[in-house]
PDB file of C-alpha atoms in Angstrom:
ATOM      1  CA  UNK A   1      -9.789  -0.438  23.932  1.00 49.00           C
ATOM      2  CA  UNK A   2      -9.527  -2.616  27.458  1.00 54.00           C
ATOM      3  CA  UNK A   3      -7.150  -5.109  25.178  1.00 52.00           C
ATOM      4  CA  UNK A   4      -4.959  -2.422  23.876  1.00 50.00           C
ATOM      5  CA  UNK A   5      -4.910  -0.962  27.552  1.00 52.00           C
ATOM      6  CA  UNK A   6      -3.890  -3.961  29.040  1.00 54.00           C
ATOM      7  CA  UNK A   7      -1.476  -4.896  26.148  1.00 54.00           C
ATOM      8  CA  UNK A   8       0.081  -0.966  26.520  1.00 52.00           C
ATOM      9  CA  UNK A   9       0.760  -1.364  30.216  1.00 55.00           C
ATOM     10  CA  UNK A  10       2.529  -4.814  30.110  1.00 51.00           C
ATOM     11  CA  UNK A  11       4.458  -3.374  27.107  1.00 52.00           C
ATOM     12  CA  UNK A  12       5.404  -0.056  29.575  1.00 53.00           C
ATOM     13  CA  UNK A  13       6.178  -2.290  32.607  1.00 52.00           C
ATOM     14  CA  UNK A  14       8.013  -4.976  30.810  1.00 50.00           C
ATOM     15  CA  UNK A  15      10.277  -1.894  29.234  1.00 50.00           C
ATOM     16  CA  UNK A  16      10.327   0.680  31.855  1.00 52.00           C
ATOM     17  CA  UNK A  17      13.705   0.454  31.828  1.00 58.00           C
ATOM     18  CA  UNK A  18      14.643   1.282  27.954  1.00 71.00           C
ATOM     19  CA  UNK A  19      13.089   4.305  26.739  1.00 80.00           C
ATOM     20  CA  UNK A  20      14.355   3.938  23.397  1.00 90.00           C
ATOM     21  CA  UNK A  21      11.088   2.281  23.168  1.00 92.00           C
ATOM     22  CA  UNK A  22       6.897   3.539  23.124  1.00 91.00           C
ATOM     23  CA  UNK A  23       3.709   2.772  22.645  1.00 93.00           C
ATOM     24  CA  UNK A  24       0.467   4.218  22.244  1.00 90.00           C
ATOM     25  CA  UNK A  25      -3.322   2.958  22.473  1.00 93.00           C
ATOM     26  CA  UNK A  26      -6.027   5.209  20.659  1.00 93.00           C
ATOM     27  CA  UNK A  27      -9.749   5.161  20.008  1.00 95.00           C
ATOM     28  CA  UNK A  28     -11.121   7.376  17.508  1.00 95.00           C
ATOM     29  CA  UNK A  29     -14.622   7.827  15.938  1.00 96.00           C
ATOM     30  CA  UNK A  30     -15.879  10.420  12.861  1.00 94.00           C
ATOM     31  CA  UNK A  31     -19.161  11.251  12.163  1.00 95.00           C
ATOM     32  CA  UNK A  32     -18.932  12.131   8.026  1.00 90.00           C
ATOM     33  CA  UNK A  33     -22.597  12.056   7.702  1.00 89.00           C
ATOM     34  CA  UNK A  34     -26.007  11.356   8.770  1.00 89.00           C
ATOM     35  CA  UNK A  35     -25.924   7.733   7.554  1.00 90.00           C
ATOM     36  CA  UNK A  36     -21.878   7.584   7.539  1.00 91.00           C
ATOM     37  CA  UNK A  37     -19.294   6.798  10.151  1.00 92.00           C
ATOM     38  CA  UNK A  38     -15.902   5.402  10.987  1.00 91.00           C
ATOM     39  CA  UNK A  39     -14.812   3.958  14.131  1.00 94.00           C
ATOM     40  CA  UNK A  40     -11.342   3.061  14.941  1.00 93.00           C
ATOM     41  CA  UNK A  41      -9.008   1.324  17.492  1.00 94.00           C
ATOM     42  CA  UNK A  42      -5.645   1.509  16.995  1.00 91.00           C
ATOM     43  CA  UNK A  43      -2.054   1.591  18.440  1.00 92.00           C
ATOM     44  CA  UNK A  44       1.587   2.855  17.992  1.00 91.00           C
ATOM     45  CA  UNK A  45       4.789   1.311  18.442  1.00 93.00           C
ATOM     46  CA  UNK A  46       7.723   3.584  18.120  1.00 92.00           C
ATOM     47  CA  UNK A  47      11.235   2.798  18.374  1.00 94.00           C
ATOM     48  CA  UNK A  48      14.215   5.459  18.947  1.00 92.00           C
ATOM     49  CA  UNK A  49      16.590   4.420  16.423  1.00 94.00           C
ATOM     50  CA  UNK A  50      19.327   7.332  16.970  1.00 93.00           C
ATOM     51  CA  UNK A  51      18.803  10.574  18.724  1.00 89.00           C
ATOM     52  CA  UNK A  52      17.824  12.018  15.855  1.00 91.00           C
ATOM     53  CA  UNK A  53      15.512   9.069  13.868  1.00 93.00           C
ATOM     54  CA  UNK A  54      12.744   7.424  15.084  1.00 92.00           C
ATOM     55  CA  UNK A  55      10.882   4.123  13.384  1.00 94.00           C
ATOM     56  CA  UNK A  56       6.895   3.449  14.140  1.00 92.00           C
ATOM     57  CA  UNK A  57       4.242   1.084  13.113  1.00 93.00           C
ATOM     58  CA  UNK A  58       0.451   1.706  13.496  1.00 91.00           C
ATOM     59  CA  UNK A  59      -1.772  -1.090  13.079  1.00 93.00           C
ATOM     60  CA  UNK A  60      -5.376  -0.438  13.737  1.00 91.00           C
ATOM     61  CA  UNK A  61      -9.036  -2.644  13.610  1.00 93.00           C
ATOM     62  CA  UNK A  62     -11.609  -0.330  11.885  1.00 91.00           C
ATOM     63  CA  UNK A  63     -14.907  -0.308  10.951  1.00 92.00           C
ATOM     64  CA  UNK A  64     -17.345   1.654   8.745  1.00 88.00           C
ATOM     65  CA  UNK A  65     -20.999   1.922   9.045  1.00 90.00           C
ATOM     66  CA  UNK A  66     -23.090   2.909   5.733  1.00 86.00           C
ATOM     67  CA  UNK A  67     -27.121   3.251   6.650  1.00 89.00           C
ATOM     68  CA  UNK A  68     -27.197  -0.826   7.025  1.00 87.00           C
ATOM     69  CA  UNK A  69     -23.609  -1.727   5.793  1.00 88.00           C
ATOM     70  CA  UNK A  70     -21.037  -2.353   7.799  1.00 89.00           C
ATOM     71  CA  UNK A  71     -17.476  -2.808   7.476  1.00 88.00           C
ATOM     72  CA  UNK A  72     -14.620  -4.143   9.725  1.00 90.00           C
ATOM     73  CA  UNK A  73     -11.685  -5.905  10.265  1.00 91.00           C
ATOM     74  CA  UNK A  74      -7.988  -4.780  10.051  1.00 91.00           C
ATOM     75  CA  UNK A  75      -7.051  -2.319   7.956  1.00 90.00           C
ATOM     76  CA  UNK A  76      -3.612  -1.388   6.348  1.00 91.00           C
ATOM     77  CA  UNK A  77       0.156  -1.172   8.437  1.00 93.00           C
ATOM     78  CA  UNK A  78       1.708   2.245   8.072  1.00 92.00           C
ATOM     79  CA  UNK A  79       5.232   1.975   8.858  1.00 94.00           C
ATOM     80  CA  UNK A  80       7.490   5.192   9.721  1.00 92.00           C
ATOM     81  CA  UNK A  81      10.552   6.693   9.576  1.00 94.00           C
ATOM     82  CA  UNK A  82      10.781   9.965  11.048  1.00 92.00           C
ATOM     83  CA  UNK A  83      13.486  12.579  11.319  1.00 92.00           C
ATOM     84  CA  UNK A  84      13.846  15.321  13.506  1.00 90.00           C
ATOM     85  CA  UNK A  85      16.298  18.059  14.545  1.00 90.00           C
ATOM     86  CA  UNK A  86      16.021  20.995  17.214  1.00 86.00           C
ATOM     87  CA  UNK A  87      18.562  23.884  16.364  1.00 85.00           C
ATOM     88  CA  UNK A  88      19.948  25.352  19.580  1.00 78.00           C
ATOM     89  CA  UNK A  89      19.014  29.036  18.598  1.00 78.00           C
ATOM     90  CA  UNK A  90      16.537  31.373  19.692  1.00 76.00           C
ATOM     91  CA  UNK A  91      12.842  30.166  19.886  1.00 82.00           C
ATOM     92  CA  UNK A  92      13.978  26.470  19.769  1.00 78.00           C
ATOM     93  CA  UNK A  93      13.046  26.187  16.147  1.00 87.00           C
ATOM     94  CA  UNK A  94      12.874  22.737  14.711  1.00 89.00           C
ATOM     95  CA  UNK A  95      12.888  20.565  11.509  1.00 91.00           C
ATOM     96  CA  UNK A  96      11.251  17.278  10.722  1.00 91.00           C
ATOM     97  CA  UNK A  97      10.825  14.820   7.859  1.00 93.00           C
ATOM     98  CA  UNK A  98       9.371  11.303   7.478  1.00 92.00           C
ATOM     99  CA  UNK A  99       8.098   8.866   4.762  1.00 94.00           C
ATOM    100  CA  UNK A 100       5.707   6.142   5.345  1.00 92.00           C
ATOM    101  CA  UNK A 101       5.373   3.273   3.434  1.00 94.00           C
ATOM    102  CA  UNK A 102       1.757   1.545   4.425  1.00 92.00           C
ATOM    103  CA  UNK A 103       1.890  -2.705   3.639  1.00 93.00           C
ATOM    104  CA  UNK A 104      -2.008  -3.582   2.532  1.00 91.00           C
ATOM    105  CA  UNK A 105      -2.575  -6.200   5.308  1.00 91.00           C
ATOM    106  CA  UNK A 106      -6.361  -4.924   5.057  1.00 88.00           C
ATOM    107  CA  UNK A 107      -9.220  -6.859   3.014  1.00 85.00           C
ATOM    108  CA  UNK A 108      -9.295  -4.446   0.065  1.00 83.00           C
ATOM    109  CA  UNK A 109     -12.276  -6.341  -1.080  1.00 83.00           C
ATOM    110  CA  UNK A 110     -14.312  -5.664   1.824  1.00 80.00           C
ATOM    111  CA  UNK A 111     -12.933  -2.149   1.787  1.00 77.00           C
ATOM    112  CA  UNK A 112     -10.259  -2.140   4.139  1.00 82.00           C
ATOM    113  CA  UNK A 113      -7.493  -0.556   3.125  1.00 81.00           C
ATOM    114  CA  UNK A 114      -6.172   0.212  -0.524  1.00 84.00           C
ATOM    115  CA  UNK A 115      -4.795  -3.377  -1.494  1.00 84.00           C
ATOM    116  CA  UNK A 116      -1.334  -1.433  -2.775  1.00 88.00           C
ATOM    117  CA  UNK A 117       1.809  -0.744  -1.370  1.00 90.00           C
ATOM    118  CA  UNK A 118       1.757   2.773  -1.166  1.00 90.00           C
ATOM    119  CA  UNK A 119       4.197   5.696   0.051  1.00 93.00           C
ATOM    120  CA  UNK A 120       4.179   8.952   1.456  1.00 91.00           C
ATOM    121  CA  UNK A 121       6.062  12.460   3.083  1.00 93.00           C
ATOM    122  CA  UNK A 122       5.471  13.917   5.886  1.00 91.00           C
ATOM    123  CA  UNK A 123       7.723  17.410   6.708  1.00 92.00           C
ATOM    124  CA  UNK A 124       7.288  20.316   9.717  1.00 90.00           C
ATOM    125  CA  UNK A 125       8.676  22.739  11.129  1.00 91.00           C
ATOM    126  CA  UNK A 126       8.128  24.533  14.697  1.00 90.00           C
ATOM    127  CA  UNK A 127       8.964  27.344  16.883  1.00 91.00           C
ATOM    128  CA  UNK A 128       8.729  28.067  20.805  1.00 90.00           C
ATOM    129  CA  UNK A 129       7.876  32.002  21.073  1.00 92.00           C
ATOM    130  CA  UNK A 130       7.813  31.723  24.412  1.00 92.00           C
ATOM    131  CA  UNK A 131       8.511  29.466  27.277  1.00 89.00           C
ATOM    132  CA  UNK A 132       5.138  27.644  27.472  1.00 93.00           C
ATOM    133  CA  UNK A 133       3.845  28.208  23.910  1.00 93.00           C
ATOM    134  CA  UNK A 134       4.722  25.943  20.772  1.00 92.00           C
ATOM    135  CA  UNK A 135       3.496  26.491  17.185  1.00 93.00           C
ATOM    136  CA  UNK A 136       4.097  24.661  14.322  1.00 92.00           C
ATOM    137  CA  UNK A 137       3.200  23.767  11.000  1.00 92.00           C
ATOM    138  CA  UNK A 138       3.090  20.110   9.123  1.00 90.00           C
ATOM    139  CA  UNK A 139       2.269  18.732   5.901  1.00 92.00           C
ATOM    140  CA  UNK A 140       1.704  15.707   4.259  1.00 90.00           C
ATOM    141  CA  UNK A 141       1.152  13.627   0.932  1.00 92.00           C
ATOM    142  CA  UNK A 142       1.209  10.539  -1.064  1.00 90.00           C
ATOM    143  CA  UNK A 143       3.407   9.998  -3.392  1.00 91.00           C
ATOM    144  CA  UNK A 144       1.018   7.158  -4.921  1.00 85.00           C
ATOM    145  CA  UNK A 145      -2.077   7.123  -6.051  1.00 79.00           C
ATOM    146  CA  UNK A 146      -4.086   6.021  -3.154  1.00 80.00           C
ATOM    147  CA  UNK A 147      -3.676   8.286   0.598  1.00 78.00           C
ATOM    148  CA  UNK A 148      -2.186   8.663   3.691  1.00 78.00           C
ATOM    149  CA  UNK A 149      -5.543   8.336   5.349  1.00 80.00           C
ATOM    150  CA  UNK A 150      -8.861   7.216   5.374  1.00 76.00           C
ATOM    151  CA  UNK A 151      -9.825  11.207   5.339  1.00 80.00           C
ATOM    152  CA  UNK A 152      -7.760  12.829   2.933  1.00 81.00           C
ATOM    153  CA  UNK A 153      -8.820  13.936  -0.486  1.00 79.00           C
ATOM    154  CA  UNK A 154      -7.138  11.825  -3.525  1.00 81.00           C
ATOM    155  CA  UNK A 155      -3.861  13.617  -4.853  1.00 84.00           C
ATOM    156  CA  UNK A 156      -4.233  16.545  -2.091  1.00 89.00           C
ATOM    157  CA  UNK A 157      -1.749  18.015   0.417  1.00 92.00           C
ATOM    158  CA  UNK A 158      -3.168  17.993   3.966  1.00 91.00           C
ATOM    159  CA  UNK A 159      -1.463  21.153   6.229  1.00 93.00           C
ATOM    160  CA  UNK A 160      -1.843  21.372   9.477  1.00 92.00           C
ATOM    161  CA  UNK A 161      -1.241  24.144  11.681  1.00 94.00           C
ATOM    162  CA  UNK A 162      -0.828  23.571  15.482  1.00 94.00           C
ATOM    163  CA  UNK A 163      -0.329  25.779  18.479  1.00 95.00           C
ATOM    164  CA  UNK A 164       0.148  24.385  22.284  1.00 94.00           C
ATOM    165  CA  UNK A 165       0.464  25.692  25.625  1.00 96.00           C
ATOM    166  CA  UNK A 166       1.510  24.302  28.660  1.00 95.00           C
ATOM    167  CA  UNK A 167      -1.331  25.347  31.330  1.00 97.00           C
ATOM    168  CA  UNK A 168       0.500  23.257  33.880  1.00 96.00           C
ATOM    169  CA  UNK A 169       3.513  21.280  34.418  1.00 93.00           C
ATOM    170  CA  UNK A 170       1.290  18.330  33.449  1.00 96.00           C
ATOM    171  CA  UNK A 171      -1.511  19.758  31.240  1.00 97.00           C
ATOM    172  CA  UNK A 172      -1.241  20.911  27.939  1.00 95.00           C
ATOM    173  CA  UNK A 173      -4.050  22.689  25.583  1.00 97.00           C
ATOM    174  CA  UNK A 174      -3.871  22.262  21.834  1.00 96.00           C
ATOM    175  CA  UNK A 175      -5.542  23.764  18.861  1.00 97.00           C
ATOM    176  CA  UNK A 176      -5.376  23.401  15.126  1.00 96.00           C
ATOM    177  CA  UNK A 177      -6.694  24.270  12.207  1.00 97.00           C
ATOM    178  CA  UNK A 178      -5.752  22.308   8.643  1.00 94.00           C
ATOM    179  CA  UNK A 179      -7.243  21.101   5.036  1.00 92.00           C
ATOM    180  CA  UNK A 180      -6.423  19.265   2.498  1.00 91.00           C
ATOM    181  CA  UNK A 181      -4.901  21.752  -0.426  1.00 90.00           C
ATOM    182  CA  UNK A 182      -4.567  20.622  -4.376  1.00 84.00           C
ATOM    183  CA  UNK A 183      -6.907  18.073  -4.701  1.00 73.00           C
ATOM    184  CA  UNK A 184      -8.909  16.349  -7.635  1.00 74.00           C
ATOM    185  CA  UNK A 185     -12.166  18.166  -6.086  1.00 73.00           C
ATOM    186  CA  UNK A 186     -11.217  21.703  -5.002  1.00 72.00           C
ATOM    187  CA  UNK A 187     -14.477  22.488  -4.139  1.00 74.00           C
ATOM    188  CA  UNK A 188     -15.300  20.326  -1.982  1.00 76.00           C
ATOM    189  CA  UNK A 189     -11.800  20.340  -0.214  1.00 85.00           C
ATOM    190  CA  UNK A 190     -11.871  20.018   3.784  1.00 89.00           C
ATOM    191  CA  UNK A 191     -11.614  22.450   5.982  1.00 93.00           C
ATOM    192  CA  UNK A 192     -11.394  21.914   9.519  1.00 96.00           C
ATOM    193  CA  UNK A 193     -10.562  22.937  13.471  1.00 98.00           C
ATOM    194  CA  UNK A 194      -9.818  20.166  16.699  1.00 97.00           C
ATOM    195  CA  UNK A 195      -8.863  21.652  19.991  1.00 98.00           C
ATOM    196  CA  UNK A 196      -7.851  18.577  22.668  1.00 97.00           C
ATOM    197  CA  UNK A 197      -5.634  18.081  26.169  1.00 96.00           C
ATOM    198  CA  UNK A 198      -3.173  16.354  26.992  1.00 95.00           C
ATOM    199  CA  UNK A 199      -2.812  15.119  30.807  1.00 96.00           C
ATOM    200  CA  UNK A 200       0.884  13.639  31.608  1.00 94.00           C
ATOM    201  CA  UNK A 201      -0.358  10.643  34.229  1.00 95.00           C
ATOM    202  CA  UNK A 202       3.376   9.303  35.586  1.00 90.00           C
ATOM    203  CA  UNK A 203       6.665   9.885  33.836  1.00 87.00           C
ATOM    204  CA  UNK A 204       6.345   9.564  29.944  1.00 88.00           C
ATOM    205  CA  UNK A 205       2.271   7.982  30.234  1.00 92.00           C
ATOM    206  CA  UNK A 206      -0.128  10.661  29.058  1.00 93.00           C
ATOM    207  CA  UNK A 207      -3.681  10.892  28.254  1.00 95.00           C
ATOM    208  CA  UNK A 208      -4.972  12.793  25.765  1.00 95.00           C
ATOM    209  CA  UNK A 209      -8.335  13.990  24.276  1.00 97.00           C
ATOM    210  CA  UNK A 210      -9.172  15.699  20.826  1.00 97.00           C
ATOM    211  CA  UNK A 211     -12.584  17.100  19.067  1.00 98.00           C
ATOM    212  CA  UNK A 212     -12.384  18.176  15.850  1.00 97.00           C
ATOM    213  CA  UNK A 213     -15.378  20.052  13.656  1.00 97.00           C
ATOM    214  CA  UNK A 214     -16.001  20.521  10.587  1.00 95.00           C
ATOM    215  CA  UNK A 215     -15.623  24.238   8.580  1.00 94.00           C
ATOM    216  CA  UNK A 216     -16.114  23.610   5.263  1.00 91.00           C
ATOM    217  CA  UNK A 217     -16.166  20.730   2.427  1.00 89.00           C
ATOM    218  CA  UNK A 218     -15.717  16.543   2.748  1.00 85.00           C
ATOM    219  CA  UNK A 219     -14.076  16.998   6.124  1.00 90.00           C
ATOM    220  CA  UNK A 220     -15.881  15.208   8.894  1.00 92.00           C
ATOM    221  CA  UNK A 221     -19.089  16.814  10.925  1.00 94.00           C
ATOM    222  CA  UNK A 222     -17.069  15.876  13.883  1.00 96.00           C
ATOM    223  CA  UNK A 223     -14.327  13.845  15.529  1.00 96.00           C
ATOM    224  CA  UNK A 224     -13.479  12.358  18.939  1.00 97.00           C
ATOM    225  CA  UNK A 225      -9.902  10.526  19.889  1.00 95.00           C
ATOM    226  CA  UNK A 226      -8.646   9.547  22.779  1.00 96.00           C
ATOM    227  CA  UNK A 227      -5.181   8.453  22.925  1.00 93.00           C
ATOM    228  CA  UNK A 228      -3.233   6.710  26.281  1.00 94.00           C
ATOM    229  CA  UNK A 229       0.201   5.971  25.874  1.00 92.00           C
ATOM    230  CA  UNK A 230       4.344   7.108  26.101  1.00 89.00           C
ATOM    231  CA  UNK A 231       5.111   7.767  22.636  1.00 78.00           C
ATOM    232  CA  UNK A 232       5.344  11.209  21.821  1.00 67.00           C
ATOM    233  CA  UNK A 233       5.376  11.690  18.245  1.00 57.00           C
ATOM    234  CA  UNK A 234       3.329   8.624  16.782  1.00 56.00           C
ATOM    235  CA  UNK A 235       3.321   8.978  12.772  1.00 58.00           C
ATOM    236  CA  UNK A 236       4.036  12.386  12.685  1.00 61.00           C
ATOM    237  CA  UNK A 237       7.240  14.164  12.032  1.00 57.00           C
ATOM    238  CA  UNK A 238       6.578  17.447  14.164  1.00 64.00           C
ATOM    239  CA  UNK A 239       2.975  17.402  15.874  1.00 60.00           C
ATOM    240  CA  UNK A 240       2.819  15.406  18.524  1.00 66.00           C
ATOM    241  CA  UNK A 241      -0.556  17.273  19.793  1.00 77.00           C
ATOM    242  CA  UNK A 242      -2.607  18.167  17.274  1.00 87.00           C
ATOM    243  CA  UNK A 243      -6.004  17.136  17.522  1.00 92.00           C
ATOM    244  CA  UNK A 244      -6.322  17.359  14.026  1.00 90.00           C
ATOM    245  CA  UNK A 245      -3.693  15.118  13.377  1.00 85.00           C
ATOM    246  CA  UNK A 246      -4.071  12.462  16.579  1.00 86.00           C
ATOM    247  CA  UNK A 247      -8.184  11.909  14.409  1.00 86.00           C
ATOM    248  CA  UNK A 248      -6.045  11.615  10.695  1.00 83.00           C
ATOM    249  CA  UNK A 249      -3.215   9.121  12.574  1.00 81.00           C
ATOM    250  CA  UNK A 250      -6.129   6.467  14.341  1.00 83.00           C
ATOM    251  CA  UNK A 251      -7.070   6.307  10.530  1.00 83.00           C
ATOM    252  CA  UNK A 252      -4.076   5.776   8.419  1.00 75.00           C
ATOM    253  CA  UNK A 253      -4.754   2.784   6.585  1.00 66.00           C
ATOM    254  CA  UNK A 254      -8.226   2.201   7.575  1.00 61.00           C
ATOM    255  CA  UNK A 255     -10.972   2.371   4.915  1.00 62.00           C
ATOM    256  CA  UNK A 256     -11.617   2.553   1.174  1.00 61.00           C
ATOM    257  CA  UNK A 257     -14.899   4.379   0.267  1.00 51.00           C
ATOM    258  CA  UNK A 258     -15.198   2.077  -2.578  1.00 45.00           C
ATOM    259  CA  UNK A 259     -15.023  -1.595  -0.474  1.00 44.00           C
ATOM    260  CA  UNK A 260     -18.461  -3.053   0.038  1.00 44.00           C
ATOM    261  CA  UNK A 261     -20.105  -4.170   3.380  1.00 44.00           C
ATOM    262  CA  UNK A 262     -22.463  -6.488   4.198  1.00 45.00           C
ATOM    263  CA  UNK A 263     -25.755  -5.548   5.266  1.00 42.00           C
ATOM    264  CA  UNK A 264     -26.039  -5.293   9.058  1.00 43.00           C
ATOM    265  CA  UNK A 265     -23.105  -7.223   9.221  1.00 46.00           C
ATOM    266  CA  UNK A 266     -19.298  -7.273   9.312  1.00 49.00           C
ATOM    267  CA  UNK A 267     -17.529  -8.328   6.427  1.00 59.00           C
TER     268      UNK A 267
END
């Protein structure tokens, strides 16, 4: 996390002066059971296209622990377009789209990342009921056979719903509450609720921090990320602030449950 730091703040200072451009760094850890974890450190590079379309990459150095396996290295490179427009109406309501195409630059052998090409939607849509409150709503798939993230169910449709407030000019509360929906397993289909802050340090540079707990099926125990950076959206089309959906970005392209570890060691 120091590295990315450091590598985020010469990347701010040496482009202070464009804002078409933004970075984040994030660490992010779930706890999926009492032998199994992930850990995660990743980052986001966006890049303000048009007004309207923004492109983003998010490479990130995982690893996976498994009673006495363990699992690490780099894992996949989601790549981004995203779409957005805010209709000047009542409520500020607006509309967002993006597909990502994630390159396997991960060691599918070792279990990082799918070892396919593989593509997928993202699309939202949000409201502003009143002056400091924000809700939206976003969901996501693959359109291949392998998923968005290390935490979705196969062939499912994670929603997320979101709703923010602005406590202060600089602080701003989130909650959220999504699942994955469809999936090969319906039963055991996760259900879950993150609630984080977000700080706004100097100008664009925020700091934010998300938990997220498990309700109900494969969804993780719990989840901690903690993201420092200028970009606003990362790999989402429409929520910037979800908890839920900071802990599903840190591992997009990380692991593949079926990969195989060394014992006590990285592979």
């Amino acid at each position: 996390m120091v590295v990315l730091i450091a590598c985020l703040s010469l990347f701010s200072a040496a482009l202070a002066q464009d804002r078409r451009w933004a970075a984040n760094a994030t660490i992010g850890t779930v706890h999926l059971s009492d032998t199994t974890s992930l850990d995660a450190m990743g980052a986001v590079l966006e890049f303000r296209a048009l007004q309207w379309l923004t492109l983003g990459a998010a490479p990130t150095l995982v690893r996976r622990t498994a009673g006495a396996q363990t699992t690490s290295g780099f894992g996949d490179l989601p790549l981004t377009a995203a779409a957005s427009k805010q209709l000047g109406t009542a409520w500020g309501p607006e509309l967002a789209a993006a597909v990502t195409l994630t390159v396997p630059t991960g060691n599918a052998a070792c279990g990082l990342g799918s070892g396919v090409s593989s593509v997928g939607v993202d699309a939202g849509a949000g409201i502003s009921p009143a002056e400091r409150v924000h809700v939206s709503m976003d969901a996501s798939r693959s359109l291949s056979a392998v998923t968005l993230s290390s935490l979705d169910a196969p062939q499912s449709t994670w929603l997320d719903l979101d709703a923010d407030v602005d406590v202060t000019g600089r602080l701003t509360a989130s909650a959220s509450l999504g699942g994955d929906f469809g999936g090969v397993d319906t039963a055991a289909a996760a259900r879950e609720v993150g609630a984080g802050a977000r700080y706004s340090l100097s100008g664009p540079l925020a700091l934010s921090v998300d938990v997220t707990h498990r309700l109900s099926g494969a969804a993780p125990t719990w989840g901690l990320a903690v993201t420092l950076g200028t970009a606003t959206s990362g790999l989402s089309a429409l929520d910037p602030s979800s908890p839920l959906w900071h802990q599903r970005q840190v591992f997009v392209g990380g692991v593949n449950s079926r990969g195989r570890g060394k014992a006590g060691t990285g592979c």
